[in-house]
XYZ file of C-alpha atoms in Angstrom:
284
model
C -6.809 15.568 -8.895
C -3.086 15.823 -9.414
C -1.119 13.623 -11.778
C 2.400 12.261 -11.860
C 3.796 10.719 -15.031
C 7.181 9.172 -15.630
C 9.112 8.767 -18.860
C 7.730 5.842 -20.792
C 10.071 2.904 -20.758
C 9.998 0.201 -23.420
C 8.466 -3.149 -22.512
C 10.818 -5.298 -24.555
C 12.529 -6.415 -21.347
C 9.448 -8.601 -20.782
C 11.179 -11.158 -23.016
C 14.261 -11.061 -20.797
C 12.186 -11.847 -17.692
C 10.336 -14.645 -19.497
C 13.616 -16.239 -20.586
C 14.865 -16.149 -17.010
C 11.756 -17.864 -15.588
C 10.988 -20.269 -18.422
C 12.054 -23.293 -16.339
C 10.264 -22.267 -13.171
C 6.733 -22.456 -11.787
C 4.766 -20.943 -8.931
C 4.186 -22.811 -5.699
C 2.760 -21.574 -2.378
C 5.087 -21.752 0.621
C 4.515 -21.294 4.351
C 5.461 -17.785 5.441
C 4.895 -17.216 9.149
C 5.803 -14.143 11.144
C 5.436 -13.548 14.894
C 3.531 -10.285 14.280
C 0.914 -9.039 11.783
C 2.492 -7.669 8.626
C 1.014 -5.592 5.768
C 3.245 -7.484 3.342
C 1.272 -10.310 1.659
C 2.553 -13.856 1.517
C 5.001 -14.231 -1.356
C 4.511 -16.567 -4.264
C 7.777 -18.264 -5.109
C 9.225 -19.339 -8.408
C 10.870 -22.709 -7.794
C 12.864 -24.701 -10.321
C 11.532 -28.278 -10.378
C 14.135 -30.851 -9.409
C 14.807 -34.160 -11.063
C 13.090 -36.007 -8.232
C 9.883 -33.994 -8.578
C 7.306 -35.912 -10.651
C 5.190 -33.768 -12.943
C 2.211 -36.097 -12.756
C 1.315 -39.666 -12.000
C -0.846 -42.351 -13.591
C -2.881 -41.230 -16.585
C -1.431 -37.714 -16.286
C 1.766 -39.031 -17.880
C -0.016 -39.582 -21.177
C 1.574 -37.408 -23.915
C -1.512 -35.290 -24.565
C -2.059 -34.596 -20.851
C 1.604 -33.807 -20.284
C 1.629 -31.442 -23.275
C -1.393 -29.588 -21.889
C 0.266 -29.356 -18.472
C 3.424 -27.877 -19.959
C 1.361 -25.442 -22.048
C -0.526 -24.232 -18.998
C 2.743 -23.814 -17.105
C 4.210 -21.784 -19.959
C 1.161 -19.523 -19.980
C 1.496 -18.911 -16.246
C 5.179 -18.053 -16.630
C 4.477 -15.717 -19.532
C 1.814 -13.863 -17.564
C 4.096 -13.608 -14.528
C 6.961 -12.225 -16.614
C 4.676 -9.736 -18.347
C 3.198 -8.600 -15.041
C 6.670 -7.994 -13.618
C 7.717 -6.040 -16.709
C 4.519 -3.991 -16.875
C 4.357 -3.089 -13.201
C 7.944 -1.832 -13.271
C 7.343 0.201 -16.457
C 4.143 2.127 -15.759
C 3.460 4.968 -13.357
C 0.121 6.611 -12.631
C -1.473 7.941 -9.421
C -4.419 5.559 -9.869
C -2.350 2.424 -10.463
C -0.626 0.599 -7.611
C 2.977 1.765 -7.705
C 5.985 -0.554 -7.678
C 8.789 0.942 -5.601
C 11.395 -1.710 -6.368
C 11.685 -5.128 -7.970
C 14.278 -7.866 -7.956
C 13.999 -10.601 -10.620
C 16.213 -12.848 -8.511
C 16.090 -13.038 -4.725
C 16.732 -15.899 -2.332
C 14.087 -16.895 0.192
C 15.852 -18.792 2.955
C 15.321 -19.789 6.554
C 16.557 -17.348 9.169
C 19.128 -19.268 11.228
C 18.594 -17.038 14.269
C 14.796 -17.550 14.214
C 13.911 -20.865 12.526
C 10.195 -20.032 12.275
C 10.939 -17.054 10.047
C 12.238 -16.681 6.520
C 14.205 -13.861 4.966
C 14.789 -12.525 1.479
C 18.248 -11.795 0.123
C 19.007 -10.129 -3.194
C 21.077 -12.221 -5.616
C 23.029 -11.460 -8.794
C 20.940 -12.225 -11.940
C 22.696 -15.482 -12.866
C 23.037 -16.980 -9.385
C 21.977 -20.601 -8.873
C 19.904 -21.648 -5.837
C 21.730 -21.911 -2.544
C 22.805 -25.418 -1.472
C 21.129 -24.689 1.865
C 17.758 -25.203 0.215
C 16.745 -21.589 -0.360
C 14.317 -20.774 -3.161
C 15.034 -18.288 -5.930
C 12.032 -16.015 -6.431
C 10.971 -12.707 -7.960
C 10.142 -9.845 -5.586
C 8.102 -6.688 -6.115
C 7.881 -4.020 -3.404
C 4.580 -2.196 -3.913
C 2.729 0.597 -2.153
C 0.498 -0.568 0.673
C -3.226 0.009 0.145
C -4.533 -0.178 3.687
C -8.254 0.279 2.931
C -8.646 -3.070 1.197
C -10.487 -3.480 -2.085
C -13.466 -1.777 -3.654
C -15.471 -4.877 -2.681
C -14.699 -4.157 0.975
C -15.811 -0.535 0.577
C -19.096 -1.610 -1.034
C -19.761 -4.098 1.760
C -18.971 -1.439 4.381
C -21.516 0.906 2.806
C -18.939 3.577 1.955
C -20.969 4.651 -1.081
C -24.338 5.178 0.614
C -25.439 7.899 3.039
C -28.460 8.299 5.270
C -31.362 10.168 3.689
C -32.134 13.545 5.268
C -35.793 12.694 5.721
C -34.878 9.566 7.666
C -36.455 7.280 5.084
C -33.354 5.112 4.762
C -30.211 5.364 2.683
C -29.338 6.801 -0.701
C -26.340 6.563 -2.993
C -23.416 8.911 -2.348
C -22.984 9.925 -5.972
C -20.025 12.206 -5.311
C -18.011 9.309 -3.874
C -19.204 6.957 -6.628
C -18.365 9.301 -9.501
C -14.983 10.233 -8.030
C -14.021 6.574 -7.646
C -15.215 5.705 -11.155
C -13.269 8.672 -12.516
C -10.059 7.440 -10.899
C -10.500 3.972 -12.399
C -11.313 5.494 -15.797
C -8.155 7.617 -15.674
C -6.086 4.507 -14.958
C -7.680 2.688 -17.908
C -7.132 5.670 -20.199
C -3.474 5.702 -19.239
C -3.143 1.972 -19.980
C -4.813 2.469 -23.366
C -2.297 5.199 -24.189
C 0.460 2.687 -23.384
C -1.168 0.061 -25.669
C -1.973 -2.174 -22.694
C -5.275 -3.824 -21.808
C -5.855 -5.013 -18.250
C -8.283 -7.871 -19.093
C -9.469 -8.342 -15.496
C -11.022 -5.084 -14.306
C -13.333 -5.744 -11.346
C -13.947 -4.323 -7.852
C -11.696 -6.957 -6.265
C -8.757 -5.648 -8.343
C -9.268 -2.018 -7.344
C -7.365 -1.286 -4.140
C -7.941 1.669 -1.828
C -5.245 3.689 -0.113
C -5.917 6.117 2.732
C -6.033 9.780 1.716
C -6.931 12.179 4.564
C -7.352 15.081 2.121
C -10.057 13.236 0.164
C -13.657 13.440 1.378
C -13.989 9.677 0.833
C -10.914 9.001 2.942
C -9.171 7.015 0.201
C -7.821 6.977 -3.354
C -8.652 4.167 -5.784
C -5.808 2.317 -7.506
C -5.977 -0.385 -10.182
C -3.981 -3.536 -9.363
C -3.328 -7.148 -10.423
C -1.880 -7.176 -13.941
C -1.644 -10.954 -14.136
C -3.883 -11.080 -17.231
C -2.699 -7.841 -18.855
C -1.783 -7.952 -22.532
C 0.177 -5.742 -24.902
C -1.808 -4.575 -27.932
C 0.750 -5.715 -30.505
C -1.441 -6.053 -33.619
C -2.297 -2.960 -35.645
C -4.981 -2.912 -38.341
C -4.710 -0.776 -41.521
C -6.888 1.898 -39.902
C -4.523 2.109 -36.914
C -6.697 0.155 -34.464
C -4.596 -1.839 -31.994
C -5.585 -5.230 -30.578
C -4.189 -8.571 -29.477
C -5.246 -12.182 -29.979
C -4.858 -14.032 -26.681
C -4.056 -17.736 -26.555
C -6.864 -18.419 -24.066
C -9.939 -16.785 -22.593
C -9.016 -14.957 -19.398
C -10.672 -12.733 -16.849
C -13.567 -12.964 -14.401
C -16.759 -14.364 -15.920
C -19.056 -11.740 -14.398
C -17.003 -8.900 -15.907
C -15.790 -10.329 -19.232
C -16.776 -8.790 -22.561
C -18.402 -11.229 -25.041
C -15.339 -11.304 -27.305
C -13.160 -12.314 -24.350
C -14.909 -15.685 -24.192
C -13.941 -16.626 -27.753
C -10.485 -18.128 -28.217
C -8.653 -16.482 -31.113
C -10.902 -13.395 -31.122
C -9.052 -10.022 -31.119
C -9.296 -8.152 -27.821
C -8.608 -4.464 -27.278
C -9.137 -1.794 -24.630
C -12.900 -1.945 -25.157
C -12.896 -5.135 -23.053
C -11.765 -3.016 -20.105
C -14.504 -0.478 -20.857
C -17.083 -3.282 -20.716
C -15.766 -4.448 -17.339
C -15.667 -0.837 -16.135
C -19.411 -0.619 -16.795
C -19.977 -3.278 -14.144
C -19.115 -0.784 -11.385
C -22.756 0.046 -10.690
C -22.668 -2.062 -7.533
C -21.262 0.908 -5.661
C -24.720 2.470 -5.642
C -26.797 -0.675 -5.210
C -24.839 -2.577 -2.580
C -23.002 -5.933 -2.501
C -23.053 -8.113 -5.604
C -21.075 -10.947 -7.200
C -17.438 -9.945 -7.730
């Protein structure tokens, strides 16, 4: 395996991104193209207008409204942190971000009304009067082999037994894939970052003709990642999250308890759930 590391960049610009998006929220939008595209549908940050009701009926009660605003703030914080993290880390087993624009305008293409286009904007630009939406854009490497779940379902980690008795686990492919994920987690730990949602569905595969498996594994989806900001007297680093987060089938016990310190060991626990590569499909 070969490695490529970049100079570590500070993550304090996470606060700058959060300040920029603190009045915005995610909404899905239609994004149709006349031909198949490897680029996934974007999720847009839209500033709510004065005519957009937050809730109706009992949802306007103060306690319900406060909870709604709290949940929205948490989503914005995670989105800002993900944008900052993905543009600050570099490892061959983590999905690489090639470029990112905190402010871009998604608008209708006047020449082809059924299509939309993205246009880069200066940081402090207000939305276009034509109705375009200001959004954040990340250009990431394309992992054409799908997820680790897809590989497990395809049977990429089993081979036919020589005696014709059936199939057996391809331990070379399994161990190589687990090693790549472990290297990504070790790198995150060295950067004082915990992923908090390690699972086969968040491990993407990119074609690699020189690899006997035909792919390279890359960790993705940093929506629940957290910076290990708290340091104990013995030098142990952890973070207290404001809510339980992750995927239930892969969460460490301490991740279920609100206010309980979480560290990189939560990722190690989730990493141990990778045994499905040798046993076949399972809950992901």
